[in-house]
Short mmCIF file of C-alpha atoms in Angstrom, two decimals:
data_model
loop_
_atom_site.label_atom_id
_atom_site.label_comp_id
_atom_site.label_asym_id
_atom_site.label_seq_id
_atom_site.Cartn_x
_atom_site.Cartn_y
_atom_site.Cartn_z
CA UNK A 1153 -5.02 56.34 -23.32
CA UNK A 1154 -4.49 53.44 -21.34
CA UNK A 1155 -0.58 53.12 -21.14
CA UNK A 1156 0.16 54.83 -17.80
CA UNK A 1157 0.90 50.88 -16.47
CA UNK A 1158 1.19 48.77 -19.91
CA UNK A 1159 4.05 49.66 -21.54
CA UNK A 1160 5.97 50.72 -18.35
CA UNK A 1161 7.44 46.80 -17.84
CA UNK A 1162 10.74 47.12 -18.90
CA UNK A 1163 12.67 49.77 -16.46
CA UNK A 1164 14.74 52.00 -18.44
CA UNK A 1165 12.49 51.97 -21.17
CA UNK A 1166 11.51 55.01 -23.91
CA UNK A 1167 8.11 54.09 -23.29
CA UNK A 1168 8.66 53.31 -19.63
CA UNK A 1169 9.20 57.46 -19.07
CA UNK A 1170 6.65 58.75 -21.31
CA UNK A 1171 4.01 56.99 -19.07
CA UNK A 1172 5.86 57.73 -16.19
CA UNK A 1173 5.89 61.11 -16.67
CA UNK A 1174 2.86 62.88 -18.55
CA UNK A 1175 4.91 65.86 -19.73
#
């Protein structure tokens, strides 16, 4: 699981918080 700094481009994102935060 690679996505920690791939889908987190776009600020504000869905995606953007799940890799941001692990929980």
């Amino acid at each position: 699981m690679a996505v920690r700094e791939t889908k987190c481009v776009a600020k504000g994102d869905p995606y953007c918080e799940f890799v941001a935060r692990p929980v």
